[in-house]
Short mmCIF file of C-alpha atoms in Angstrom, two decimals:
data_model
loop_
_atom_site.label_atom_id
_atom_site.label_comp_id
_atom_site.label_asym_id
_atom_site.label_seq_id
_atom_site.Cartn_x
_atom_site.Cartn_y
_atom_site.Cartn_z
CA MET W 9 -79.24 -50.85 29.26
CA LEU W 10 -75.42 -51.27 29.65
CA PRO W 11 -75.17 -54.89 28.65
CA GLY W 12 -72.53 -56.56 30.68
CA LEU W 13 -72.84 -54.26 33.66
CA PHE W 14 -74.07 -57.06 35.91
CA ASP W 15 -72.12 -59.85 34.14
CA GLY W 16 -69.17 -59.71 36.54
CA THR W 17 -71.53 -60.02 39.53
CA THR W 18 -73.79 -62.76 40.85
CA ILE W 19 -76.88 -60.51 40.54
CA PRO W 20 -78.57 -62.53 37.70
CA VAL W 21 -78.17 -65.74 39.78
CA LEU W 22 -79.64 -64.04 42.87
CA GLN W 23 -82.48 -62.82 40.77
CA GLU W 24 -83.35 -66.35 39.85
CA VAL W 25 -83.16 -67.27 43.55
CA LEU W 26 -85.51 -64.41 44.42
CA CYS W 27 -87.94 -65.36 41.74
CA PHE W 28 -88.01 -68.93 42.98
CA ALA W 29 -88.48 -67.79 46.66
CA GLN W 30 -91.43 -65.68 45.55
CA ALA W 31 -93.03 -68.45 43.46
CA ARG W 32 -92.59 -70.86 46.35
CA HIS W 33 -94.06 -68.41 48.82
CA ASN W 34 -97.25 -68.22 46.70
CA VAL W 35 -97.57 -72.08 46.66
CA LEU W 36 -97.01 -72.31 50.43
CA ALA W 37 -99.54 -69.50 51.07
CA GLY W 38 -101.98 -71.61 49.13
CA ASN W 39 -101.36 -74.53 51.42
CA VAL W 40 -102.05 -72.39 54.49
CA ALA W 41 -105.22 -71.02 52.93
CA ASN W 42 -106.46 -74.52 52.24
CA ALA W 43 -105.67 -75.90 55.76
CA ASP W 44 -109.26 -76.98 56.19
CA THR W 45 -110.06 -77.91 52.66
CA PRO W 46 -111.06 -81.61 52.40
CA ASN W 47 -108.97 -83.74 50.19
CA TYR W 48 -106.42 -81.00 49.66
CA GLN W 49 -102.90 -82.23 49.19
CA VAL W 50 -99.88 -80.24 50.21
CA ARG W 51 -98.25 -78.55 47.16
CA ASP W 52 -94.64 -77.44 47.01
CA LEU W 53 -91.82 -76.39 44.67
CA SER W 54 -88.72 -78.52 44.83
CA LEU W 55 -85.84 -76.49 46.28
CA GLU W 56 -83.35 -79.34 45.45
CA ASN W 57 -84.60 -79.45 41.86
CA PHE W 58 -84.21 -75.68 41.59
CA GLN W 59 -80.73 -75.61 43.03
CA GLN W 60 -79.67 -78.52 40.79
CA ARG W 61 -80.85 -76.75 37.70
CA LEU W 62 -79.31 -73.45 38.77
CA LYS W 63 -76.04 -75.20 39.31
CA GLU W 64 -76.17 -76.78 35.82
CA ALA W 65 -77.14 -73.49 34.22
CA ILE W 66 -74.18 -71.78 35.92
CA SER W 67 -71.63 -74.35 34.94
CA ALA W 68 -73.03 -74.38 31.38
CA ARG W 69 -72.60 -70.64 31.04
CA ALA W 70 -69.17 -70.84 32.56
CA ARG W 71 -68.22 -73.45 29.83
CA GLN W 72 -69.33 -71.04 27.11
CA SER W 73 -67.50 -68.31 28.98
CA ALA W 74 -70.64 -66.23 28.83
CA SER W 75 -72.39 -64.75 31.85
CA VAL W 76 -75.47 -65.96 33.53
CA SER W 77 -78.41 -64.00 32.20
CA PRO W 78 -81.81 -63.35 33.93
CA GLY W 79 -84.55 -65.63 32.95
CA MET W 80 -82.32 -68.44 31.86
CA LEU W 81 -84.12 -70.98 34.03
CA SER W 82 -87.66 -70.20 32.98
CA GLN W 83 -86.81 -70.51 29.21
CA SER W 84 -86.29 -74.22 29.26
CA ASP W 85 -89.69 -75.96 29.81
CA PRO W 86 -89.14 -79.64 30.88
CA GLY W 87 -89.00 -80.00 34.53
CA ASP W 88 -89.13 -76.20 35.07
CA ALA W 89 -88.36 -75.72 38.75
CA MET W 90 -90.35 -72.60 39.00
CA ARG W 91 -93.61 -74.00 37.70
CA HIS W 92 -93.49 -77.72 38.51
CA VAL W 93 -95.86 -77.74 41.45
CA ARG W 94 -96.05 -81.23 42.88
CA GLU W 95 -98.59 -82.73 45.21
CA SER W 96 -96.86 -84.57 47.96
CA THR W 97 -98.11 -86.78 50.67
CA LYS W 98 -95.43 -86.34 53.33
CA SER W 99 -97.45 -86.45 56.42
CA ILE W 100 -100.35 -88.55 57.72
CA GLN W 101 -103.69 -87.93 56.02
CA PHE W 102 -106.51 -86.74 58.17
CA LEU W 103 -109.94 -88.31 58.04
CA ASP W 104 -111.05 -85.69 55.45
CA GLY W 105 -108.35 -86.79 53.11
CA SER W 106 -106.26 -83.68 53.41
CA ASP W 107 -102.68 -83.66 54.94
CA VAL W 108 -101.96 -80.03 55.58
CA GLY W 109 -99.91 -79.71 58.76
CA ILE W 110 -100.22 -75.98 59.61
CA GLU W 111 -96.97 -75.98 61.67
CA GLN W 112 -94.86 -77.52 58.86
CA GLN W 113 -96.26 -75.08 56.31
CA VAL W 114 -95.50 -72.00 58.40
CA THR W 115 -92.05 -73.31 59.11
CA GLU W 116 -91.47 -73.82 55.32
CA VAL W 117 -92.62 -70.25 54.79
CA ALA W 118 -90.22 -69.01 57.46
CA LYS W 119 -87.36 -70.98 55.76
CA ASN W 120 -88.25 -69.63 52.38
CA GLN W 121 -88.34 -66.11 53.72
CA PHE W 122 -84.81 -66.66 55.04
CA LEU W 123 -83.68 -67.75 51.63
CA HIS W 124 -85.29 -64.66 50.11
CA ASN W 125 -83.68 -62.37 52.61
CA LEU W 126 -80.29 -64.06 52.18
CA ALA W 127 -80.45 -63.46 48.42
CA LEU W 128 -81.58 -59.96 48.88
CA ALA W 129 -78.80 -59.13 51.36
CA ILE W 130 -76.13 -60.39 49.01
CA MET W 131 -77.69 -58.55 46.07
CA ASN W 132 -77.74 -55.37 48.15
CA SER W 133 -74.03 -55.59 48.90
CA GLN W 134 -73.34 -56.27 45.11
CA PHE W 135 -75.25 -53.15 44.27
CA GLN W 136 -73.34 -51.24 46.88
CA LEU W 137 -70.10 -52.39 45.28
CA LEU W 138 -71.21 -51.14 41.97
CA GLN W 139 -72.41 -47.87 43.46
CA THR W 140 -68.93 -47.36 45.08
CA ALA W 141 -67.37 -48.09 41.66
CA ILE W 142 -69.63 -45.66 39.83
CA SER W 143 -69.31 -42.73 42.25
CA GLU W 144 -65.60 -43.28 42.65
CA ASN W 145 -65.98 -42.59 46.35
CA VAL W 146 -64.13 -44.93 48.58
CA MET I 22 -79.64 -73.77 61.44
CA LEU I 23 -82.76 -74.40 59.39
CA ARG I 24 -82.73 -78.02 60.60
CA ALA I 25 -83.41 -76.58 64.08
CA LEU I 26 -86.69 -75.15 62.71
CA ASP I 27 -87.70 -78.54 61.45
CA ILE I 28 -87.00 -80.05 64.83
CA SER I 29 -89.05 -77.41 66.63
CA THR I 30 -91.88 -78.06 64.16
CA SER I 31 -91.87 -81.75 64.85
CA ALA I 32 -92.33 -80.86 68.49
CA LEU I 33 -95.16 -78.46 67.71
CA VAL I 34 -97.00 -81.17 65.82
CA ALA I 35 -96.47 -83.75 68.58
CA GLN I 36 -97.75 -81.46 71.30
CA ARG I 37 -100.77 -80.56 69.19
CA ILE I 38 -101.58 -84.20 68.84
CA ARG I 39 -101.18 -84.63 72.58
CA LEU I 40 -103.49 -81.73 73.26
CA ASN I 41 -106.08 -83.24 70.91
CA ALA I 42 -105.93 -86.48 72.84
CA ILE I 43 -106.44 -84.56 76.11
CA SER I 44 -109.45 -82.72 74.74
CA SER I 45 -110.88 -86.03 73.52
CA ASN I 46 -110.34 -87.52 77.01
CA LEU I 47 -112.14 -84.62 78.67
CA ALA I 48 -114.97 -84.53 76.13
CA ASN I 49 -115.59 -88.21 76.60
CA MET I 50 -115.52 -88.15 80.42
CA SER I 51 -119.03 -89.60 80.57
CA SER I 52 -119.20 -91.61 77.45
CA VAL I 53 -120.48 -95.01 78.39
CA ARG I 54 -120.52 -96.46 74.84
CA ASP I 55 -117.56 -96.77 72.55
CA GLU I 56 -117.41 -95.46 68.92
CA ASN I 57 -119.11 -98.55 67.64
CA GLY I 58 -122.15 -98.18 69.98
CA GLU I 59 -121.07 -101.12 72.19
CA LEU I 60 -121.62 -100.77 75.91
CA GLN I 61 -118.01 -100.02 76.79
CA PRO I 62 -116.86 -96.97 78.76
CA PHE I 63 -114.45 -94.65 76.99
CA LYS I 64 -110.79 -95.53 77.56
CA GLU I 65 -108.31 -92.68 78.26
CA ARG I 66 -105.97 -91.98 75.25
CA PHE I 67 -102.19 -91.62 75.91
CA VAL I 68 -99.93 -90.17 73.18
CA VAL I 69 -96.53 -91.75 73.31
CA PHE I 70 -93.59 -89.68 72.01
CA GLN I 71 -90.43 -91.00 70.42
CA PRO I 72 -87.20 -89.42 69.01
CA ASP I 73 -87.57 -89.04 65.23
CA GLU I 74 -84.39 -90.31 63.57
CA GLU I 75 -85.47 -88.88 60.19
CA LEU I 76 -84.80 -85.43 61.63
CA ARG I 77 -81.28 -86.24 62.89
CA THR I 78 -78.59 -83.58 62.44
CA SER I 79 -74.98 -84.39 61.95
CA HIS I 80 -74.45 -83.25 65.66
CA GLY I 81 -76.91 -85.70 67.00
CA ALA I 82 -79.91 -83.51 67.61
CA VAL I 83 -83.18 -85.34 66.86
CA GLY I 84 -86.75 -84.33 66.41
CA VAL I 85 -89.73 -85.94 67.99
CA LYS I 86 -92.67 -87.92 66.59
CA VAL I 87 -95.75 -89.62 67.93
CA GLU I 88 -94.91 -93.29 68.29
CA SER I 89 -98.54 -94.39 68.96
CA VAL I 90 -101.71 -93.38 70.79
CA ARG I 91 -102.40 -96.07 73.37
CA THR I 92 -105.47 -96.57 75.55
CA GLU I 93 -105.41 -97.07 79.29
CA THR I 94 -106.18 -100.43 80.92
CA VAL I 95 -107.58 -99.29 84.28
CA GLU I 96 -110.95 -100.46 85.70
CA PRO I 97 -113.94 -98.35 84.70
CA ASN I 98 -115.53 -96.08 87.35
CA TYR I 99 -118.62 -97.92 88.64
CA ARG I 100 -121.49 -95.85 89.90
CA TYR I 101 -124.51 -97.38 91.53
CA GLN I 102 -127.54 -96.34 89.42
CA PRO I 103 -129.99 -99.19 89.37
CA GLY I 104 -132.62 -97.15 87.51
CA HIS I 105 -130.29 -96.35 84.64
CA PRO I 106 -131.29 -98.02 81.32
CA LEU I 107 -127.67 -99.10 80.81
CA ALA I 108 -127.09 -100.51 84.37
CA ILE I 109 -125.35 -103.86 84.41
CA GLN I 110 -127.97 -106.57 84.84
CA GLN I 111 -126.04 -109.43 86.39
CA GLY I 112 -122.86 -110.38 88.23
CA LYS I 113 -120.85 -108.64 90.75
CA TRP I 114 -121.63 -105.15 89.49
CA LYS I 115 -125.45 -105.68 89.27
CA GLY I 116 -127.16 -102.26 89.25
CA TYR I 117 -123.96 -100.30 88.49
CA VAL I 118 -123.14 -98.26 85.43
CA ALA I 119 -119.55 -98.28 84.00
CA TYR I 120 -118.18 -94.79 83.46
CA PRO I 121 -114.78 -93.90 82.05
CA ASN I 122 -112.13 -93.58 84.74
CA ILE I 123 -110.66 -90.27 83.81
CA ASP I 124 -108.79 -88.04 86.27
CA MET I 125 -109.90 -84.55 85.38
CA MET I 126 -107.14 -82.81 87.32
CA GLY I 127 -104.41 -84.95 85.73
CA GLN I 128 -105.82 -84.14 82.36
CA PHE I 129 -105.81 -80.37 83.05
CA VAL I 130 -102.19 -80.56 84.21
CA ASP I 131 -101.24 -82.52 81.08
CA ALA I 132 -102.99 -79.86 78.92
CA LEU I 133 -101.08 -77.15 80.68
CA ILE I 134 -97.76 -78.98 80.18
CA ALA I 135 -98.58 -79.53 76.50
CA THR I 136 -99.41 -75.87 76.06
CA ARG I 137 -96.23 -74.79 77.75
CA ALA I 138 -94.20 -77.15 75.60
CA TYR I 139 -95.84 -75.77 72.57
CA GLU I 140 -94.98 -72.21 73.70
CA ALA I 141 -91.46 -73.24 74.57
CA ASN I 142 -90.93 -74.65 71.05
CA LEU I 143 -92.41 -71.47 69.46
CA GLY I 144 -89.88 -69.50 71.60
CA ILE I 145 -86.99 -71.63 70.30
CA MET I 146 -88.19 -71.06 66.78
CA GLU I 147 -88.24 -67.37 67.32
CA VAL I 148 -84.63 -67.54 68.64
CA THR I 149 -83.60 -69.58 65.64
CA LYS I 150 -85.18 -67.11 63.30
CA ASN I 151 -83.54 -64.23 65.09
CA LEU I 152 -80.13 -65.94 64.87
CA SER I 153 -80.43 -66.51 61.12
CA GLU I 154 -81.56 -62.91 60.55
CA ARG I 155 -78.68 -61.64 62.61
CA SER I 156 -76.19 -63.71 60.60
CA LEU I 157 -77.41 -61.87 57.50
CA ARG I 158 -76.07 -58.64 59.02
CA ILE I 159 -72.52 -60.00 58.44
CA ILE I 160 -73.09 -59.40 54.71
CA GLY I 161 -74.30 -55.94 55.07
#
């Protein structure tokens, strides 16, 4: 469908951000669900890792003077930011061996939601620009 | 902006730990033995807060963390109960039983303060979230 329609925009990049936010939301929801599970370790997707890889992908595409295409991050396997779920022990472990702090997890969910909404808002305005161009109404 | 959420969260955690300590103080108001079964009245737990430098922003705002949980050092509350199986057998307090010296009113007031502080931080988080949502409206 119209290859290159979105190439001039940042929509493919925003799509990756949205995918990441959704994947991370799932992981965080799992943390909240397991708040009372003994020996459960908090899981998370690394936002820094994702942003680093996104940055590399964008600059690699810019060097080839090609556009950023959807799904470019998930193709490469090693250290895949979307699937590399790590167990971290950031906070104090409770006596049952788990370390889920419900407040921290809910805050992470809220921050992740903000990232999601931010990407969505920018994407919306990009689509509005395209819409304006297509309908030739100013 | 999102650092503000982290700071509020650190306060939520700290106040929850404080509330836990208060519940434990009230639950053990009459515990005459300690956790090892020794004849030692329960000692009131105090949660001590400290600014958390790990959550420092570039503008100097800091989070909060629990520095330590300390125990009180006041005298136990001696009640004269000579027939009690755990009454002290000799010395100045012969016939007395040592109970924890916990001020119930003080604990309730502390619990109220901790709850209000928790709610206040939840309110701040709500404001922070509103602010960031509003800033999205600049885009569209």
